[in-house]
Coordinates of C-alpha atoms in Angstrom, one line a residue:
M1 CA 7.7 66.5 29.0
S2 CA 4.8 68.5 27.7
L3 CA 2.7 67.5 30.7
E4 CA 5.4 68.5 33.1
S5 CA 5.9 71.8 31.3
N6 CA 2.2 72.6 31.6
L7 CA 2.1 71.7 35.2
S8 CA 5.1 73.8 36.0
S9 CA 3.7 76.7 34.1
S10 CA 0.4 76.3 35.9
F11 CA 2.1 76.2 39.3
A12 CA 4.1 79.3 38.4
T13 CA 1.0 81.2 37.3
T14 CA -0.8 80.1 40.6
A15 CA 2.2 81.3 42.6
R16 CA 2.3 84.7 40.9
S17 CA -1.5 85.0 41.4
R18 CA -1.1 84.1 45.1
K19 CA 1.6 86.7 45.5
G20 CA -0.5 89.3 43.8
E21 CA 2.2 90.2 41.3
S22 CA -0.2 91.2 38.5
W23 CA -2.1 93.5 40.9
V24 CA 1.1 95.1 42.0
W25 CA 1.9 95.9 38.4
L26 CA -1.6 97.2 37.8
T27 CA -1.4 99.4 40.9
A28 CA 2.0 100.7 39.8
A29 CA 0.6 101.6 36.4
G30 CA -2.3 103.5 38.0
L31 CA 0.0 105.4 40.2
T32 CA 2.3 106.2 37.3
F33 CA -0.6 107.5 35.3
G34 CA -1.9 109.7 38.1
V35 CA 1.6 111.1 38.8
A36 CA 2.0 111.8 35.1
M37 CA -1.3 113.6 34.9
A38 CA -0.5 115.7 37.9
L39 CA 3.0 116.6 36.6
G40 CA 1.6 117.4 33.2
L41 CA -0.9 119.8 34.6
F42 CA 1.8 121.4 36.8
L43 CA 4.2 121.8 33.8
L44 CA 1.4 123.3 31.7
I45 CA 0.7 125.9 34.4
L46 CA 4.4 126.5 35.0
I47 CA 5.2 127.1 31.4
K48 CA 2.1 129.3 30.7
G49 CA 2.4 131.1 34.0
S50 CA 6.2 131.9 33.8
S51 CA 6.1 132.7 30.1
S52 CA 3.6 135.5 30.7
F53 CA 6.3 137.5 32.5
W54 CA 9.0 137.2 29.9
P55 CA 9.2 140.3 27.7
R56 CA 8.8 139.6 24.0
R57 CA 10.0 141.5 21.0
I58 CA 7.6 143.9 19.3
D59 CA 7.0 143.7 15.5
V60 CA 5.4 146.2 13.2
M61 CA 3.3 144.4 10.6
E62 CA 1.9 146.0 7.5
V63 CA -1.5 144.4 7.0
S64 CA -3.7 144.7 4.0
Q65 CA -7.3 143.5 4.4
A66 CA -10.4 144.4 2.4
G67 CA -8.4 147.0 0.4
I68 CA -7.4 148.8 3.6
T69 CA -3.7 148.9 4.6
E70 CA -2.7 149.5 8.2
K71 CA 0.3 149.1 10.4
I72 CA -0.1 147.0 13.6
A73 CA 2.6 147.0 16.3
G74 CA 2.6 144.1 18.8
Y75 CA 3.8 140.6 19.5
V76 CA 2.3 137.3 18.6
T77 CA 0.5 135.4 21.5
Q78 CA -0.8 132.3 19.6
K79 CA -1.2 130.8 16.2
V80 CA -4.6 129.2 15.1
Q81 CA -6.3 127.8 12.1
R82 CA -9.8 129.1 11.2
R83 CA -12.3 128.1 8.5
D84 CA -14.0 131.0 6.7
S85 CA -17.5 131.0 5.4
A86 CA -16.4 129.3 2.1
G87 CA -14.9 126.4 4.1
I88 CA -11.3 127.4 3.4
M89 CA -8.8 127.0 6.2
H90 CA -6.6 130.1 7.0
D91 CA -3.6 130.4 9.3
E92 CA -4.1 133.2 11.7
I93 CA -2.1 134.8 14.5
Q94 CA -3.3 136.5 17.6
V95 CA -1.4 139.7 18.2
F96 CA -1.3 141.8 21.4
R97 CA -1.3 145.4 20.1
G98 CA -2.3 147.2 23.3
N99 CA -3.7 150.8 23.0
K100 CA -7.1 149.7 24.2
D101 CA -8.2 153.3 24.4
L102 CA -7.7 153.7 20.7
N103 CA -8.5 150.3 19.3
G104 CA -11.2 149.1 21.7
E105 CA -9.5 145.7 22.0
A106 CA -6.0 144.9 23.0
F107 CA -5.9 141.7 20.9
K108 CA -6.5 141.2 17.2
F109 CA -6.5 138.1 14.9
I110 CA -4.7 138.6 11.7
D111 CA -4.6 136.4 8.6
Q112 CA -1.0 135.6 7.9
S113 CA -1.6 135.9 4.2
S114 CA -2.6 139.5 4.6
I115 CA 0.8 140.5 6.2
K116 CA 2.8 142.3 3.5
S117 CA 5.9 143.1 5.5
T118 CA 7.3 142.9 9.0
S119 CA 9.8 145.1 10.8
R120 CA 11.2 145.5 14.3
P121 CA 12.0 149.2 15.0
Q122 CA 14.3 149.8 17.9
S123 CA 12.4 153.0 19.0
L124 CA 9.2 151.2 20.0
L125 CA 8.3 151.4 23.7
L126 CA 6.0 149.2 25.7
I127 CA 4.3 151.6 28.2
E128 CA 2.3 150.3 31.2
R129 CA -0.5 152.6 32.3
M130 CA -2.9 152.9 35.2
E131 CA -5.8 152.9 32.8
Y132 CA -6.5 151.1 29.5
G133 CA -3.7 148.7 29.9
P134 CA -0.3 148.7 28.1
A135 CA 0.4 150.9 25.0
I136 CA 2.9 150.4 22.2
V137 CA 4.2 153.7 20.8
N138 CA 7.1 155.5 19.3
P139 CA 8.3 158.3 21.6
I140 CA 8.3 161.9 20.4
A141 CA 9.0 164.1 23.5
I142 CA 8.4 164.8 27.1
E143 CA 6.7 168.0 28.1
T144 CA 7.0 169.5 31.5
P145 CA 6.6 173.0 33.0
E146 CA 10.4 173.3 32.7
G147 CA 10.3 172.7 29.0
R148 CA 10.2 170.1 26.2
V149 CA 12.7 167.2 25.8
A150 CA 12.7 165.5 22.4
A151 CA 13.1 161.8 22.0
D152 CA 16.4 162.2 20.1
S153 CA 17.9 164.3 22.9
N154 CA 20.6 163.0 25.3
R155 CA 18.4 164.1 28.2
F156 CA 15.4 162.1 27.1
E157 CA 16.1 159.0 29.1
K158 CA 16.8 161.0 32.3
A159 CA 13.7 163.1 31.7
L160 CA 11.6 159.9 31.2
E161 CA 12.9 158.5 34.5
N162 CA 12.0 161.7 36.3
L163 CA 8.5 161.6 34.7
L164 CA 7.9 158.1 35.9
E165 CA 9.2 158.9 39.4
Q166 CA 7.0 162.0 39.6
G167 CA 4.0 159.8 38.8
R168 CA 4.9 157.1 41.4
S169 CA 5.5 159.7 44.1
A170 CA 2.2 161.5 43.3
R171 CA 0.2 158.3 43.4
K172 CA 1.7 157.5 46.8
K173 CA 0.7 160.9 48.1
L174 CA -2.8 160.5 46.7
L175 CA -3.1 157.1 48.3
L176 CA -2.1 158.5 51.6
I177 CA -4.5 161.4 51.4
E178 CA -7.6 159.6 49.9
R179 CA -7.4 156.2 51.5
K180 CA -5.9 156.9 54.9
K181 CA -6.3 160.5 56.0
M182 CA -9.6 161.1 54.4
G183 CA -10.8 157.7 55.5
V184 CA -10.0 158.4 59.1
I185 CA -11.9 161.7 58.9
S186 CA -14.9 160.0 57.2
R187 CA -15.1 157.4 59.9
E188 CA -15.1 160.0 62.7
L189 CA -17.7 162.1 60.9
D190 CA -19.8 159.0 60.5
A191 CA -19.6 158.3 64.2
I192 CA -20.7 161.9 65.0
G193 CA -23.6 161.4 62.5
R194 CA -24.7 158.2 64.2
A195 CA -24.6 159.9 67.6
E196 CA -26.9 162.7 66.3
K197 CA -29.4 160.1 64.8
S198 CA -29.5 158.4 68.2
D199 CA -30.7 161.6 69.8
L200 CA -27.6 161.8 72.0
V201 CA -26.6 165.1 73.5
I202 CA -24.1 166.8 71.2
T203 CA -21.9 169.2 73.2
E204 CA -20.3 172.3 71.9
V205 CA -17.0 170.5 71.7
G206 CA -18.5 167.9 69.5
K207 CA -19.9 170.5 67.1
N208 CA -16.6 172.3 66.9
R209 CA -14.9 168.9 66.2
R210 CA -17.3 168.3 63.4
V211 CA -16.4 171.7 61.9
E212 CA -12.7 171.0 62.2
L213 CA -13.1 167.6 60.6
Q214 CA -15.0 169.1 57.7
T215 CA -12.4 171.8 57.2
S216 CA -9.6 169.2 57.3
F217 CA -11.5 167.1 54.8
E218 CA -11.9 170.0 52.4
Q219 CA -8.2 170.9 52.8
L220 CA -7.2 167.3 51.9
Q221 CA -9.5 167.4 48.8
S222 CA -7.7 170.6 47.8
E223 CA -4.3 169.0 48.2
A224 CA -5.4 166.0 46.1
A225 CA -6.7 168.3 43.4
A226 CA -3.5 170.3 43.4
I227 CA -1.4 167.1 43.0
R228 CA -3.6 166.0 40.0
K229 CA -3.3 169.4 38.4
Q230 CA 0.5 169.3 38.8
L231 CA 0.5 165.8 37.2
A232 CA -1.5 167.0 34.2
Q233 CA 1.1 169.6 33.4
S234 CA 3.7 166.9 32.6
S235 CA 3.0 164.4 29.8
F236 CA 4.6 161.9 27.5
L237 CA 4.1 162.5 23.7
A238 CA 4.2 159.7 21.3
T239 CA 2.8 158.3 18.0
T240 CA 1.3 154.9 17.3
A241 CA 2.4 152.6 14.5
N242 CA -0.2 154.2 12.2
G243 CA 1.2 157.7 13.0
E244 CA -1.6 158.8 15.3
S245 CA -0.5 161.2 18.0
V246 CA -1.1 160.4 21.6
S247 CA -0.4 162.1 24.9
Y248 CA -0.1 160.4 28.3
P249 CA -0.1 162.4 31.6
A250 CA 2.5 161.6 34.1
G251 CA 0.0 160.2 36.6
N252 CA -1.1 157.5 34.1
L253 CA 2.4 156.1 33.5
T254 CA 3.8 153.3 35.7
H255 CA 6.6 151.7 33.7
V256 CA 8.3 152.0 30.3
F257 CA 10.4 149.2 28.6
A258 CA 12.2 149.3 25.3
A259 CA 11.6 145.7 24.3
N260 CA 13.5 145.8 21.0
Q261 CA 16.6 147.4 22.4
A262 CA 17.0 145.2 25.5
G263 CA 19.5 142.4 25.7
F264 CA 19.1 139.1 27.5
F265 CA 20.0 140.4 31.0
Q266 CA 17.8 143.5 30.5
R267 CA 14.9 141.3 29.6
L268 CA 15.7 139.0 32.6
G269 CA 15.6 142.1 34.8
E270 CA 12.3 143.1 33.3
T271 CA 11.0 139.6 34.1
F272 CA 12.0 140.0 37.7
H273 CA 10.4 143.5 37.7
R274 CA 7.1 142.1 36.4
V275 CA 7.1 139.2 38.9
A276 CA 7.7 141.7 41.8
Q277 CA 5.0 143.9 40.4
F278 CA 2.6 141.0 40.2
I279 CA 3.2 140.0 43.8
T280 CA 3.3 143.4 45.4
E281 CA 0.8 145.7 43.6
D282 CA -3.0 146.0 43.6
P283 CA -5.0 144.8 40.7
R284 CA -6.5 147.3 38.2
E285 CA -8.4 147.3 34.9
A286 CA -11.0 144.7 36.1
N287 CA -8.2 142.7 37.6
T288 CA -6.6 142.1 34.2
E289 CA -3.6 144.4 35.0
G290 CA -1.5 145.1 38.0
G291 CA -0.8 142.6 40.7
V292 CA -2.5 140.2 43.2
F293 CA -1.1 141.4 46.5
P294 CA -4.5 141.8 48.2
A295 CA -5.5 138.3 47.1
I296 CA -2.2 136.9 48.5
F297 CA -2.7 138.8 51.7
G298 CA -6.3 137.8 52.1
T299 CA -5.5 134.1 51.4
V300 CA -2.7 134.0 54.0
I301 CA -4.6 135.9 56.7
M302 CA -7.8 133.8 56.2
T303 CA -5.8 130.6 56.4
L304 CA -4.0 131.7 59.6
V305 CA -7.2 132.8 61.3
M306 CA -8.9 129.5 60.2
S307 CA -6.0 127.5 61.8
L308 CA -6.4 129.5 65.0
F309 CA -10.0 128.3 65.2
V310 CA -9.7 124.7 63.9
T311 CA -6.6 123.7 65.9
P312 CA -7.9 123.9 69.5
F313 CA -11.3 122.4 68.7
G314 CA -9.9 119.6 66.5
V315 CA -7.2 118.6 69.1
I316 CA -9.6 118.8 72.0
A317 CA -12.2 116.7 70.2
A318 CA -9.7 114.1 69.2
I319 CA -8.3 113.9 72.8
Y320 CA -11.8 113.3 74.2
L321 CA -12.7 110.7 71.6
R322 CA -9.4 108.8 72.0
E323 CA -8.6 109.2 75.7
Y324 CA -11.8 110.0 77.7
A325 CA -14.9 108.8 75.8
K326 CA -16.2 105.4 76.6
Q327 CA -15.6 103.3 73.4
G328 CA -19.1 102.2 72.4
L329 CA -21.9 102.8 69.9
F330 CA -22.1 106.5 70.6
V331 CA -18.3 107.1 69.9
R332 CA -18.5 105.0 66.7
I333 CA -21.5 107.1 65.5
V334 CA -19.5 110.2 66.2
R335 CA -16.5 109.0 64.3
I336 CA -18.7 108.0 61.4
C337 CA -20.2 111.5 61.4
V338 CA -16.8 113.1 61.5
N339 CA -15.6 111.0 58.5
N340 CA -18.8 111.8 56.6
L341 CA -18.3 115.5 57.2
A342 CA -15.0 115.3 55.3
G343 CA -17.0 114.2 52.2
V344 CA -19.7 116.8 52.3
P345 CA -19.5 119.2 49.3
S346 CA -17.8 122.5 50.4
I347 CA -20.6 124.6 49.0
V348 CA -22.9 123.1 51.7
F349 CA -20.5 124.5 54.4
G350 CA -20.8 127.8 52.6
V351 CA -24.6 127.8 52.9
F352 CA -24.4 126.8 56.5
G353 CA -21.8 129.6 57.2
L354 CA -24.0 132.2 55.5
A355 CA -27.1 131.2 57.5
F356 CA -25.5 130.5 60.9
F357 CA -22.4 132.7 61.2
V358 CA -23.4 135.7 59.0
Y359 CA -27.1 136.0 59.5
F360 CA -27.6 134.5 63.0
V361 CA -24.4 135.2 64.9
G362 CA -23.4 138.4 62.9
G363 CA -27.0 139.7 63.0
G364 CA -27.1 139.1 66.7
L365 CA -23.8 141.0 67.3
D366 CA -25.1 143.9 65.2
G367 CA -28.3 144.1 67.3
W368 CA -26.3 143.9 70.5
L369 CA -23.2 145.9 69.9
F370 CA -23.8 148.0 66.8
A371 CA -27.5 148.9 67.0
D372 CA -26.6 152.6 66.3
R373 CA -25.3 151.6 62.8
L374 CA -28.4 149.6 61.8
P375 CA -29.9 149.0 59.2
T376 CA -26.3 149.1 57.8
P377 CA -24.8 145.8 59.0
T378 CA -21.3 145.6 60.6
Y379 CA -20.9 141.9 61.3
G380 CA -24.2 140.8 59.8
T381 CA -22.6 140.7 56.4
P382 CA -20.0 138.4 54.8
G383 CA -16.5 139.0 56.0
I384 CA -13.1 137.4 56.6
L385 CA -14.1 136.3 60.2
W386 CA -17.1 134.3 59.0
A387 CA -15.1 132.9 56.0
S388 CA -12.4 131.7 58.4
L389 CA -14.9 130.0 60.7
T390 CA -16.7 128.3 57.8
L391 CA -13.4 126.9 56.5
A392 CA -12.5 125.9 60.1
L393 CA -15.7 123.8 60.2
L394 CA -14.9 122.4 56.8
T395 CA -11.3 121.3 57.7
L396 CA -12.2 120.1 61.3
P397 CA -12.5 116.4 60.3
V398 CA -9.0 116.5 58.9
V399 CA -7.6 117.7 62.1
I400 CA -9.6 115.4 64.3
V401 CA -8.7 112.3 62.3
A402 CA -5.0 113.2 62.1
T403 CA -4.8 114.0 65.8
E404 CA -6.5 110.7 66.7
E405 CA -4.1 108.7 64.5
A406 CA -1.1 110.5 66.0
I407 CA -2.3 109.9 69.6
S408 CA -3.1 106.3 69.0
A409 CA 0.5 105.8 67.5
V410 CA 2.1 106.7 70.9
P411 CA 3.3 103.4 72.4
R412 CA 1.2 102.1 75.3
G413 CA 4.3 101.6 77.4
V414 CA 5.0 105.3 77.4
R415 CA 1.6 106.0 78.9
E416 CA 2.0 103.3 81.5
A417 CA 5.5 104.6 82.5
A418 CA 4.1 108.1 83.0
L419 CA 1.2 106.7 85.2
A420 CA 3.7 104.5 87.1
C421 CA 5.7 107.6 88.0
G422 CA 2.6 109.1 89.7
A423 CA 1.3 111.3 86.9
S424 CA -2.4 111.8 86.5
K425 CA -4.1 110.9 83.3
W426 CA -4.2 114.5 82.1
Q427 CA -0.6 115.1 83.1
S428 CA 0.5 112.0 81.1
I429 CA -1.5 113.3 78.1
Q430 CA -0.2 116.8 78.5
R431 CA 3.5 116.1 79.1
V432 CA 4.0 112.7 77.3
V433 CA 1.3 111.8 74.8
L434 CA 0.8 115.2 73.2
P435 CA 4.6 116.0 72.7
A436 CA 5.1 112.6 71.2
S437 CA 2.1 112.9 68.9
L438 CA 2.9 116.6 68.0
P439 CA 4.5 115.8 64.6
G440 CA 1.4 114.0 63.4
I441 CA -1.0 116.7 64.9
L442 CA 1.0 119.5 63.3
T443 CA 1.0 117.7 59.9
G444 CA -2.7 117.4 60.0
I445 CA -3.1 121.0 60.9
I446 CA -1.0 122.2 58.0
L447 CA -2.7 119.8 55.6
A448 CA -5.9 121.4 56.7
M449 CA -4.5 124.8 56.0
A450 CA -3.4 123.7 52.6
R451 CA -6.9 122.5 51.8
G452 CA -8.5 125.6 53.2
A453 CA -6.2 127.8 51.1
G454 CA -7.5 126.2 47.9
E455 CA -11.2 126.3 48.7
V456 CA -13.4 128.7 46.7
A457 CA -17.0 127.7 46.6
P458 CA -17.9 128.4 50.3
L459 CA -16.0 131.7 50.2
M460 CA -18.2 133.1 47.5
L461 CA -21.0 133.1 50.1
V462 CA -19.2 134.2 53.2
G463 CA -16.8 137.0 52.4
V464 CA -14.7 136.9 49.2
V465 CA -15.2 139.6 46.7
K466 CA -13.8 140.6 43.2
L467 CA -11.9 143.7 44.5
A468 CA -11.3 144.8 48.1
P469 CA -9.4 148.1 48.3
S470 CA -9.1 147.9 52.1
L471 CA -7.2 145.0 53.7
P472 CA -8.5 143.3 56.8
L473 CA -5.2 144.1 58.6
D474 CA -3.7 147.6 58.2
D475 CA -2.2 150.5 60.1
I476 CA -5.5 152.3 60.7
A477 CA -7.0 151.9 64.2
P478 CA -8.3 149.4 65.4
F479 CA -5.8 147.8 62.9
I480 CA -7.7 144.5 62.8
H481 CA -10.9 144.5 60.8
P482 CA -12.5 141.0 60.9
E483 CA -15.8 142.3 59.4
R484 CA -14.2 143.4 56.1
K485 CA -14.5 141.4 52.9
F486 CA -11.3 140.2 51.2
M487 CA -9.8 138.9 48.1
H488 CA -8.6 135.3 47.6
L489 CA -6.3 133.7 45.0
G490 CA -8.7 130.8 44.2
F491 CA -11.6 133.2 43.6
H492 CA -9.3 135.5 41.7
I493 CA -8.6 132.6 39.2
Y494 CA -12.3 131.9 38.9
D495 CA -13.2 135.6 38.4
L496 CA -10.6 136.1 35.7
G497 CA -11.3 132.8 33.9
F498 CA -15.1 133.0 33.8
Q499 CA -16.2 136.6 34.7
S500 CA -13.6 138.8 33.1
P501 CA -14.8 141.3 30.5
D502 CA -11.5 140.8 28.6
A503 CA -10.9 137.1 28.5
E504 CA -7.8 137.3 26.3
A505 CA -6.1 139.8 28.5
A506 CA -6.9 137.7 31.6
K507 CA -5.4 134.5 30.3
P508 CA -1.8 135.3 31.4
I509 CA -2.8 136.4 34.8
V510 CA -5.0 133.2 35.2
Y511 CA -2.0 131.0 34.6
A512 CA 0.3 133.2 36.8
T513 CA -2.2 133.2 39.7
A514 CA -2.7 129.5 39.4
L515 CA 1.0 129.0 39.5
L516 CA 1.2 131.2 42.6
L517 CA -1.6 129.3 44.4
I518 CA 0.2 126.0 43.6
C519 CA 3.4 127.4 45.0
V520 CA 1.6 128.5 48.2
V521 CA 0.0 125.0 48.7
V522 CA 3.3 123.2 47.9
G523 CA 5.1 125.5 50.3
L524 CA 2.7 124.6 53.1
N525 CA 3.1 120.9 52.4
L526 CA 6.9 121.2 52.3
T527 CA 6.8 123.1 55.6
A528 CA 4.7 120.4 57.1
I529 CA 7.2 117.7 56.1
L530 CA 10.2 119.7 57.5
I531 CA 8.5 120.5 60.8
R532 CA 7.2 116.9 61.2
N533 CA 10.7 115.5 60.6
R534 CA 12.3 117.9 63.1
L535 CA 9.7 117.1 65.8
K536 CA 10.0 113.4 65.2
K537 CA 13.6 113.5 66.1
R538 CA 13.0 115.7 69.1
F539 CA 10.1 113.8 70.6
A540 CA 11.0 110.3 69.4
V541 CA 9.9 107.5 71.8
S542 CA 10.4 103.8 71.7
S543 CA 8.1 101.0 72.5
F544 CA 8.8 99.0 75.7

């Protein structure tokens, strides 16, 4: 019986080994581990990114350190343990106290043992400003040319809303004047100046036009100065937790929130407000405050332009390799090169894009079309056009391989049926093969877009910048500006995480921007799946 048991066990082990059951379990374990790591990373970014928008309660802590007692108003961002010079561990908290213009730093570490008392006054306000970041203060009054409204007055809340609306309206007017109207005049004056340097004949009409433009420019400057003067006449008066008096002009205020008075739904509304602000506004304060709209816009526009270039070249190359090229050594070498291109580090494509697209092609265009602007380059400098072309080259192997696989998956009988009906080879490809393989082609294109949207290294050489006040697409003629530099979500994360002068203030925006970039990539992939499924049903074919 013992021998029979051993033999049966041996046969069972051999059978499992032949079936590969142990390898199946090992593969499943590896897959589970990889999925768990990916989900863990996503949950970390999701929690950190979303929590940065939730408004927290503000505490006033009375702190006594080195014989000095002070009051610090703020909210706790993290708890840490630190060892002092004597080797003793201390529990410390990091507090966001704002008021960077007064304190120098918005964050402060406090030893918990030094906190004597903690209170949560209802009157504290969290004020968002255009400069120096948020401030935490107690309101005193609002001063306007019409008079003074104290904080305990019934009219204070209405007066505060009017002050904020006045500041928002004035900033919109200043933006229209300085960025658009004055920008148009500056460009026209610059064109007249280039014509004069080129020794072209300047007519009397041209001279009069120059005088008119200069007069209009001075009038706009006067209008902007008048708006700023009017804003300076209205201000918000307050005191800090230590009793220091401060005054904020209307133009510097963007939003006010009473964190300690707000209920759950008010805090939820404030969260939505912060999310909308983050998505729609421009960055400020070295990108640590404000929003990321230019980065979102630049990422989307660059990805779309990249897809316009990579799609025709990738599809045409795949059609030639699969349908027309004679299958032999040369085609095999080409396919090997295409596959190897997919593994080349992206920074190499950035160096190539800088040398070929920017310096060679862009420099040639400047010498041919914009010689009057030299030595100032127009296209011979990094811009969104060259960035899109560089990423199109980087993602070209993805499109070629996906298109070839999609074309090869079309049943042979479908091709033969088309040819039997009298269609030429190109007609059968155009009207039968391509529609049938369209789901796979489109999936490859959108996957290439998803990869291009997340690339950073090559963009640092061919067009992306820390801050781009002018978008590559706007309402100023000629409306499309392919030569302009742009902002990108991936580079924004890198800049805030490693180049920001205020690393602590940048942490929440780093997580929020990373979450936004993940949402963009996931959205592209989900769109690819939905479109692919729809097209599969529409262009489904069967094998004969």
